[in-house]
Coordinates of N, CA and C and ligand atoms in Angstrom, one line a residue:
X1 N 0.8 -1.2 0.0 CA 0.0 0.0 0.0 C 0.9 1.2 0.0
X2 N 0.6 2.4 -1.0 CA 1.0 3.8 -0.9 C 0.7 4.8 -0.7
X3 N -0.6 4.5 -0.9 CA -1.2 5.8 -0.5 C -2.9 5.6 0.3
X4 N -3.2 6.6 0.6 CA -4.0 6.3 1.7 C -5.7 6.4 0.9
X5 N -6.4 5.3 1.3 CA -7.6 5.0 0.7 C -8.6 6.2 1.3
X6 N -8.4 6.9 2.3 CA -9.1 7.9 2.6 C -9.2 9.4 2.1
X7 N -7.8 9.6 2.2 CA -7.3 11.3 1.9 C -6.3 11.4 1.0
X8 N -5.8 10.5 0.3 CA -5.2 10.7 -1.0 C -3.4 10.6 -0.4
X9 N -2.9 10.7 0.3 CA -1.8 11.1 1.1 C -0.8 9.6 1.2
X10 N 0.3 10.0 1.5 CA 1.2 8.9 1.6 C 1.3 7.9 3.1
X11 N 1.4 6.8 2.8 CA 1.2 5.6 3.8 C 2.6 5.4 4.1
X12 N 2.7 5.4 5.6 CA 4.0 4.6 5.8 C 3.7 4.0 7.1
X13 N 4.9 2.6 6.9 CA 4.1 1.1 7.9 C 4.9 1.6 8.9
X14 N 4.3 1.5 10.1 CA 4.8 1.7 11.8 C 4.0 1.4 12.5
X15 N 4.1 0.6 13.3 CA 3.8 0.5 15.1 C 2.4 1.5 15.8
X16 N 1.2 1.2 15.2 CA 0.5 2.4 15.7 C 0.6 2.3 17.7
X17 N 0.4 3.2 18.4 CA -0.1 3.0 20.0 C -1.0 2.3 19.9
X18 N -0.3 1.3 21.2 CA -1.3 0.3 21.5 C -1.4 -0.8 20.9
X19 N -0.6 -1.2 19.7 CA -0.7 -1.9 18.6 C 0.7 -2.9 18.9
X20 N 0.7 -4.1 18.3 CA 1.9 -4.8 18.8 C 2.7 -5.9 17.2
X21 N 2.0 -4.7 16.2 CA 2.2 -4.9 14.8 C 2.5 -3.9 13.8
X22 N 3.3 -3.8 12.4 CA 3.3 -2.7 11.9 C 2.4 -2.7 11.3
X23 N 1.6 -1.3 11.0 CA 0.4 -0.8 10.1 C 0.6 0.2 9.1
X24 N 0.2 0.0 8.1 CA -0.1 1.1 7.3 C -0.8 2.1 7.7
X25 N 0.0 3.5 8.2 CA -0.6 4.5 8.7 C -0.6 5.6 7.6
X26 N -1.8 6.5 8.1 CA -1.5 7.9 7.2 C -1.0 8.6 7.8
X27 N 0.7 9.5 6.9 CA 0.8 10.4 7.9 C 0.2 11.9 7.9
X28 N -0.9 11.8 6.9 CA -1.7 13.1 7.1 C -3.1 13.0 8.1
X29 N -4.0 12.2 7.6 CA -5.0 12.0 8.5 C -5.1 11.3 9.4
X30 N -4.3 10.0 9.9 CA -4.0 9.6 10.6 C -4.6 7.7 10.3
X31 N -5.3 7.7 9.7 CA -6.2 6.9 9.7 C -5.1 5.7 9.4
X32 N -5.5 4.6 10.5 CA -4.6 3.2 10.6 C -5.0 1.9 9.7
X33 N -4.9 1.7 8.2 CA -5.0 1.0 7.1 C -4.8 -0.7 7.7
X34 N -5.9 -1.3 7.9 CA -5.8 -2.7 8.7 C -5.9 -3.6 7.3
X35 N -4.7 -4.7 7.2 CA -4.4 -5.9 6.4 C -4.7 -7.2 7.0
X36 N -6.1 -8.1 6.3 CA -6.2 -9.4 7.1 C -6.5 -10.5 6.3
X37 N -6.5 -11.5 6.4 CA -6.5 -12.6 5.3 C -7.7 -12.4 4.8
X38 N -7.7 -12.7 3.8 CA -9.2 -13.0 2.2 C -9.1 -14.4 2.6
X39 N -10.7 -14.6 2.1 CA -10.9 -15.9 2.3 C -11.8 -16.4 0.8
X40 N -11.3 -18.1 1.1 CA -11.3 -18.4 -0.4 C -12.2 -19.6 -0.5
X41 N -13.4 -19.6 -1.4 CA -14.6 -20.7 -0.8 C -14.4 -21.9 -2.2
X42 N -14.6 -22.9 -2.0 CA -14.9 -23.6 -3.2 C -15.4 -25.3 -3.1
X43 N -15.4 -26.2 -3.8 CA -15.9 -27.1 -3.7 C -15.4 -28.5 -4.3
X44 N -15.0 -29.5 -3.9 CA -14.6 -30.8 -4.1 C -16.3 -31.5 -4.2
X45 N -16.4 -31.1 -5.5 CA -17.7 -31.9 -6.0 C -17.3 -33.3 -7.1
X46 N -18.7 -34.0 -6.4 CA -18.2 -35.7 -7.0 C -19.5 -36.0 -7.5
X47 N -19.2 -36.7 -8.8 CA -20.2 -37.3 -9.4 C -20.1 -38.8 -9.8
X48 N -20.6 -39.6 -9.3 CA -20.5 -40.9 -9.3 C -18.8 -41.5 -9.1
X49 N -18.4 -41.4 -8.0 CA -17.0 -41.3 -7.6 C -16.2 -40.5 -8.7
X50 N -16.5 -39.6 -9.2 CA -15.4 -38.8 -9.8 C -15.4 -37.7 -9.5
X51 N -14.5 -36.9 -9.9 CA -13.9 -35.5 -8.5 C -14.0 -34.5 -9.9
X52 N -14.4 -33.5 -9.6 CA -14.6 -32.4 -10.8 C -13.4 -31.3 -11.1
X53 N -12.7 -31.3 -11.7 CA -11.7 -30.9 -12.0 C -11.4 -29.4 -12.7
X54 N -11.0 -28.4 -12.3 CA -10.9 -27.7 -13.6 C -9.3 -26.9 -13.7
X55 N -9.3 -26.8 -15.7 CA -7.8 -26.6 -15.7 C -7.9 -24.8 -16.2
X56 N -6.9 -24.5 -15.0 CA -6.7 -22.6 -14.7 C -6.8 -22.3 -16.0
X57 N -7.4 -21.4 -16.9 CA -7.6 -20.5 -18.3 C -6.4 -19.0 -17.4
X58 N -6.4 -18.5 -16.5 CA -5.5 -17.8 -15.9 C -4.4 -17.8 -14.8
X59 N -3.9 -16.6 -15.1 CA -2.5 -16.7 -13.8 C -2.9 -16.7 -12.4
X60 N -2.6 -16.9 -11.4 CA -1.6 -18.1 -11.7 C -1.5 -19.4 -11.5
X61 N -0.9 -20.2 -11.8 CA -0.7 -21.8 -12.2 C -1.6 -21.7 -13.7
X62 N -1.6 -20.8 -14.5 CA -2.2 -21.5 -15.7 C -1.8 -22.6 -16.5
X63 N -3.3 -23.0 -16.8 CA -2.9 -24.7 -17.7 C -2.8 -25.9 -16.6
X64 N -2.8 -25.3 -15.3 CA -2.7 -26.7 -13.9 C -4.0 -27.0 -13.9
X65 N -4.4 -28.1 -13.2 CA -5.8 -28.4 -12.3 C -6.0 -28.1 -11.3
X66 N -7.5 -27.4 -11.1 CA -7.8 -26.9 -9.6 C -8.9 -27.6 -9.3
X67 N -9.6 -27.7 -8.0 CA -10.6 -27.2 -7.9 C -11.3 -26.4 -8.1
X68 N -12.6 -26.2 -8.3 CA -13.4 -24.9 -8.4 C -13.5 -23.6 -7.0
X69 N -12.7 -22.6 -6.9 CA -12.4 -22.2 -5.8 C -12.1 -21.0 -6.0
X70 N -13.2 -19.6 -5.4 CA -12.1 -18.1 -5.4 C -12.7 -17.5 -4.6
X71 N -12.1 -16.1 -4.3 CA -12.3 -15.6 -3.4 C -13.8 -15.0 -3.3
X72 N -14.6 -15.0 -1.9 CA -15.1 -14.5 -1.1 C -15.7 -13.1 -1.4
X73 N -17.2 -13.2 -1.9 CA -17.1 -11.5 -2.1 C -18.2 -10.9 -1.0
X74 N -18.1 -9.9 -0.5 CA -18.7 -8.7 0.2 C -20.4 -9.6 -0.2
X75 N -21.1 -10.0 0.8 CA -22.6 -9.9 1.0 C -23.2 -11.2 1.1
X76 N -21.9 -12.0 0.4 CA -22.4 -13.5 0.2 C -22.1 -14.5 1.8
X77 N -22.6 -15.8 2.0 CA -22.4 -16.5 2.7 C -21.0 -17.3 1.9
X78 N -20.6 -18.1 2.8 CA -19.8 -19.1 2.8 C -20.0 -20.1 1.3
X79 N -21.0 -20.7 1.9 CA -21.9 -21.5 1.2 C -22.0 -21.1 0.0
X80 N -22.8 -19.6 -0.5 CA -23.2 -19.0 -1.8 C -22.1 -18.8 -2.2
X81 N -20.8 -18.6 -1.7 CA -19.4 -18.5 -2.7 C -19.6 -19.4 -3.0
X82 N -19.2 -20.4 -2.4 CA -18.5 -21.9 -2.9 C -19.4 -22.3 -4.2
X83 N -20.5 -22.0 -3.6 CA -21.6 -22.3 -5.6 C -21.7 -22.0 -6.3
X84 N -21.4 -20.1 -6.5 CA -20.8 -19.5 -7.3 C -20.0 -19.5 -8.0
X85 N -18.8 -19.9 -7.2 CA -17.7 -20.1 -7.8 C -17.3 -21.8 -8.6
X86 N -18.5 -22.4 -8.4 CA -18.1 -23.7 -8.8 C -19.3 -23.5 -10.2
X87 N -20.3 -22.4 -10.1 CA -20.9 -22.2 -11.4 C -20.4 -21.5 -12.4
X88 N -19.3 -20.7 -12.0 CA -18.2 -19.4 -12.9 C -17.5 -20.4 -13.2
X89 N -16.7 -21.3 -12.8 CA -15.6 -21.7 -13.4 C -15.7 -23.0 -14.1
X90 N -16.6 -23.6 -13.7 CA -17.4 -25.0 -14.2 C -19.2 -25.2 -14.5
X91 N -19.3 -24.2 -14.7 CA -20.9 -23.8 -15.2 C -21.5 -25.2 -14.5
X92 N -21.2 -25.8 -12.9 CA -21.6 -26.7 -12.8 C -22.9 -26.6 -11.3
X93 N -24.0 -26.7 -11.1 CA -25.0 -26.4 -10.1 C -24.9 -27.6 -9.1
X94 N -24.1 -27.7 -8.1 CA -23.8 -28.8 -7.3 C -24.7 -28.6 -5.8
X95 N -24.8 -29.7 -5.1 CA -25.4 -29.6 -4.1 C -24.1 -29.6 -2.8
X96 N -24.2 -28.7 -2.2 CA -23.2 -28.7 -1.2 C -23.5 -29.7 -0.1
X97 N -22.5 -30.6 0.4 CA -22.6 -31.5 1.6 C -21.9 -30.6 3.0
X98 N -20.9 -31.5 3.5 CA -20.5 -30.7 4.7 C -19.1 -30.1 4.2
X99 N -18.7 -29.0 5.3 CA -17.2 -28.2 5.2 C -16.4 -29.2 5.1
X100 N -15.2 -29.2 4.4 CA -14.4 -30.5 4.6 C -13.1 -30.1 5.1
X101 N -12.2 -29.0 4.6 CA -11.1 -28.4 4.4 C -11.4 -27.2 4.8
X102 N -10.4 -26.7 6.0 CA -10.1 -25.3 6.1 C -8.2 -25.5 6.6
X103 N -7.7 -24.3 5.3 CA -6.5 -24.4 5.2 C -6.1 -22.9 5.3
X104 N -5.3 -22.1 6.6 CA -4.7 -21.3 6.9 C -3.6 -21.3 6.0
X105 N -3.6 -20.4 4.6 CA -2.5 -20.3 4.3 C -1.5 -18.9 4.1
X106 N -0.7 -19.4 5.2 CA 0.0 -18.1 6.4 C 0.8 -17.0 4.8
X107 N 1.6 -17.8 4.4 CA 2.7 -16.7 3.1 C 1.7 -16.2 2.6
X108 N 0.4 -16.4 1.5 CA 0.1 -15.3 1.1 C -1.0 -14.8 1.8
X109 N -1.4 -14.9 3.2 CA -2.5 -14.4 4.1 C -3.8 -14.7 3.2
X110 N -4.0 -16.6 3.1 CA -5.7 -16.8 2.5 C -6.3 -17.7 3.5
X111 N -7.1 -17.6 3.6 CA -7.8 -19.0 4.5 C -8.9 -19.4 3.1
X112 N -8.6 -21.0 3.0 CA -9.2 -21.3 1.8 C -10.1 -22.3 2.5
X113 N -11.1 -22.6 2.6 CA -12.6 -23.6 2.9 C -13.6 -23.9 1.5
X114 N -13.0 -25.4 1.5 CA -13.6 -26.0 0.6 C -14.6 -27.0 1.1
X115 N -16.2 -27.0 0.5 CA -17.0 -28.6 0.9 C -17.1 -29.4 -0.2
X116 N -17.4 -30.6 0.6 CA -18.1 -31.7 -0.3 C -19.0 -31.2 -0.8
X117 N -19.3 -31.7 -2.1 CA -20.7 -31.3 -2.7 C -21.0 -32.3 -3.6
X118 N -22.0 -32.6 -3.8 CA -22.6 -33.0 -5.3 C -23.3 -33.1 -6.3
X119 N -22.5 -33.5 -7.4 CA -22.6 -33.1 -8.7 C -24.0 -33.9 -9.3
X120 N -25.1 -33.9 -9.3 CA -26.6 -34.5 -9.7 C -26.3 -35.6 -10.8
X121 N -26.0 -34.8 -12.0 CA -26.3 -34.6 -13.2 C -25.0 -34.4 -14.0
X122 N -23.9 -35.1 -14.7 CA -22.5 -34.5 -15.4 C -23.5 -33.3 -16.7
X123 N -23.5 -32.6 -16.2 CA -23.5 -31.2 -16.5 C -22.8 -29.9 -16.2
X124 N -21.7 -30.0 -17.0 CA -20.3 -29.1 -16.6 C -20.0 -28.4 -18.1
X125 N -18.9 -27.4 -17.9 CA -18.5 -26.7 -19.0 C -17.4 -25.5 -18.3
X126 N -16.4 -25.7 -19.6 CA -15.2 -24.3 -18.5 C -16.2 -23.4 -19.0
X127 N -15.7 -22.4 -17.8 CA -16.5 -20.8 -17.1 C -15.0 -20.4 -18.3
X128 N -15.5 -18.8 -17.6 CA -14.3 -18.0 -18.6 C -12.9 -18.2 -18.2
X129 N -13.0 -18.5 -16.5 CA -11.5 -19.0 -16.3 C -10.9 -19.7 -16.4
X130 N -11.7 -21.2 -16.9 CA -11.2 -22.2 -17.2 C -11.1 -22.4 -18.6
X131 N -10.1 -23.4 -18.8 CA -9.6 -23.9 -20.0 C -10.2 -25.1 -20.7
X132 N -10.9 -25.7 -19.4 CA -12.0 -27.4 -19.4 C -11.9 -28.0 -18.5
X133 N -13.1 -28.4 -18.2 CA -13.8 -29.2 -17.1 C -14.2 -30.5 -17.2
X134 N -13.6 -31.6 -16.3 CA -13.5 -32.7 -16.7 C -13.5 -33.2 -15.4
X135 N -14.5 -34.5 -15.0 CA -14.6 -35.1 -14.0 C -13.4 -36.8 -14.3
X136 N -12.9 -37.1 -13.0 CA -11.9 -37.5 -12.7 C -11.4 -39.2 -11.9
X137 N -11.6 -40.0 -12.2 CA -11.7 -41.1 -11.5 C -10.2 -40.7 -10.4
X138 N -10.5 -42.0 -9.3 CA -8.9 -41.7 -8.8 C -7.6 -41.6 -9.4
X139 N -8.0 -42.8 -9.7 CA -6.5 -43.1 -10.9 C -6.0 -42.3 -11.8
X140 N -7.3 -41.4 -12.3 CA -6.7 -40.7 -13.2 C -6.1 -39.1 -13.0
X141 N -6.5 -38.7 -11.8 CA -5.9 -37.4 -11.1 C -4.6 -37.1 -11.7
X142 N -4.3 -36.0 -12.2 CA -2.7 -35.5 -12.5 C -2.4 -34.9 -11.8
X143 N -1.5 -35.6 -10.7 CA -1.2 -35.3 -9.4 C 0.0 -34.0 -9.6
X144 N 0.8 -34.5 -11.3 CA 1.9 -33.8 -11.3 C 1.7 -32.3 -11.5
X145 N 0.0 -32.3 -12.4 CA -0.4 -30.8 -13.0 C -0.6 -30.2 -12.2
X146 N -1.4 -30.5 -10.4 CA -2.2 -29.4 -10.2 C -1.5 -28.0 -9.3
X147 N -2.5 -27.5 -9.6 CA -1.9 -26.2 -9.3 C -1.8 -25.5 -8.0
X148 N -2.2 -25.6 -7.0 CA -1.8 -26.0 -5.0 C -1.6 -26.9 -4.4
X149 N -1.0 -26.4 -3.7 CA -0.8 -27.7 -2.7 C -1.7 -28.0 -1.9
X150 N -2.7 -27.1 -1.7 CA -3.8 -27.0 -0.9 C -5.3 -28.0 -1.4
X151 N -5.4 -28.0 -2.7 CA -6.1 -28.8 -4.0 C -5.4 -30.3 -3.4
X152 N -4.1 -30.2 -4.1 CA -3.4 -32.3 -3.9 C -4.1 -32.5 -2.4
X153 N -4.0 -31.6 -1.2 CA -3.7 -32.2 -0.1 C -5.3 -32.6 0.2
X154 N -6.5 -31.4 -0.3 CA -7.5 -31.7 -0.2 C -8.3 -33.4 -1.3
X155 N -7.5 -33.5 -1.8 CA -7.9 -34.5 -3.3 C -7.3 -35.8 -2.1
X156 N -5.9 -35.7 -1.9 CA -5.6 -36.9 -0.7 C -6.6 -37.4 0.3
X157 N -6.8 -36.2 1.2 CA -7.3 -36.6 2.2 C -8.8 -37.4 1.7
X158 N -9.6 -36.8 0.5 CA -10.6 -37.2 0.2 C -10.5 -38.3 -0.3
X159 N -10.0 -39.2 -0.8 CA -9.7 -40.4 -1.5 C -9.2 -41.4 -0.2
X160 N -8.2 -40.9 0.5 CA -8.3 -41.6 2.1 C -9.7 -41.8 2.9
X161 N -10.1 -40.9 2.9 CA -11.6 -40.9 4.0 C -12.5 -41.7 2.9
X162 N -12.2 -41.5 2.0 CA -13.7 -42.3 1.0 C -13.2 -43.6 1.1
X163 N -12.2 -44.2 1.3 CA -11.5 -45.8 1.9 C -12.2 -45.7 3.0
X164 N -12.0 -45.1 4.0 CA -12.6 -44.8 5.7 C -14.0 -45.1 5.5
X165 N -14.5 -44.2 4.7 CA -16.5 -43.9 4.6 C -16.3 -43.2 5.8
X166 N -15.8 -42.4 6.0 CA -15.7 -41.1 6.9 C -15.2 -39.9 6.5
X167 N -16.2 -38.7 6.5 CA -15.4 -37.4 5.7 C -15.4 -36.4 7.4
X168 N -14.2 -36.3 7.9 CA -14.2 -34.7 9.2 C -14.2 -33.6 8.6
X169 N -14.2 -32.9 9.2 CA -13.6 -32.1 8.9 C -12.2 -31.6 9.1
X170 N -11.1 -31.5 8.0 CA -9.7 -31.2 8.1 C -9.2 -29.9 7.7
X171 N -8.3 -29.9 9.2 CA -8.0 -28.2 9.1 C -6.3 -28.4 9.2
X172 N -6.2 -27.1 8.3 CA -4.5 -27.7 8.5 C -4.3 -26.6 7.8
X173 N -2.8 -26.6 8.2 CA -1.9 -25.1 8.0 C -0.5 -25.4 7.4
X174 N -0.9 -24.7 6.0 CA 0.0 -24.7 5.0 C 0.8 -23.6 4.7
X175 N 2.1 -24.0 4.9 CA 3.2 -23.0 4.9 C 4.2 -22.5 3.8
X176 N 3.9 -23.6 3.0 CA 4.6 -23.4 1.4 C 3.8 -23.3 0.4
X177 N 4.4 -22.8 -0.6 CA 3.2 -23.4 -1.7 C 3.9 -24.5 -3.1
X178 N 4.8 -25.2 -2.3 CA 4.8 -26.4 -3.3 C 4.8 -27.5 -2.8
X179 N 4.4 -28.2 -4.2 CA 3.0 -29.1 -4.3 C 4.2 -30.3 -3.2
X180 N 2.7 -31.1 -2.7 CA 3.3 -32.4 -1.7 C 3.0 -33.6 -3.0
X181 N 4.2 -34.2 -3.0 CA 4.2 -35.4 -3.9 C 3.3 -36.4 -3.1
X182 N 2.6 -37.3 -3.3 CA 1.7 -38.1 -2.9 C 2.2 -39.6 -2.1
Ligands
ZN1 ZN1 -5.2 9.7 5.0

């Protein structure tokens, strides 16, 4: 940040009073510029044991496989992202099950929460961000393509627990962003 979203004026980061972190302050109006993680909703939707897949149309990881997954906007629920975003990038209308994944990921400040969901009907298509949408047996996962490590770890655990027939909920804190070989 450079300049100040209020009064136009220049930002510089310091220690406000009382504060036990640096902040983007204004040094004209004063006003203390607070930075806090964006949150990122999406969905591990399956349709007759296959996992719905889609490959990035943009940066970054373009051309990898993701889940259907983006940020969080002003007004919506939890829930209404994650369906949104799995209708934007996979034109796909899934039924949400339970939270499955919540992953604190500290370097770029995201908390990403993805659910189970399911897919009715294979009625899919890439959105504008996507390149193509394509559901996934296990075997056939391109573990090498995808594009987080947050996606593999969530794709793991779910192929584990569907051995179990138990889905928890898994929370975990990811510190890098490259990918965990399997
Ligand atoms: Zn200002």
């Amino acid at each position: 940040m450079n300049y100040c979203s209020h009064c136009g004026s220049v930002v510089s980061l310091r220690v406000p009073d009382g504060d036990n972190r640096p902040r983007y302050g204004c040094d004209r109006c004063g006003r203390i510029h607070y930075q806090n993680p964006r949150i990122i909703a999406g969905c591990l939707a399956v349709h007759e044991e296959r996992v719905l897949l889609c490959r990035r149309a943009i940066e970054p990881r373009l051309g990898r496989w993701t889940l259907p997954a983006g940020f969080m906007e002003n007004g919506e629920s939890l829930r209404e992202a994650a369906l949104r975003e799995t209708l934007e990038e996979a034109c796909a209308r899934v039924q949400l099950e339970s939270l499955y994944t919540i992953s604190s990921i500290r370097h770029i400040n995201q908390v990403q929460m993805l659910f189970l969901a399911t897919l009715p009907t294979p009625n899919f298509a890439a959105g504008e961000e996507t390149l193509e949408a394509r559901l996934f047996e296990e075997a056939d996962i391109p573990w090498e393509a995808l594009a987080f490590s947050t996606i593999s770890k969530a794709l793991q655990l779910y192929f584990n627990d569907r051995r179990r027939g138990t889905f928890p909920l898994h929370h975990l804190d990811i510190d890098g962003e490259l990918l965990q070989p399997r």
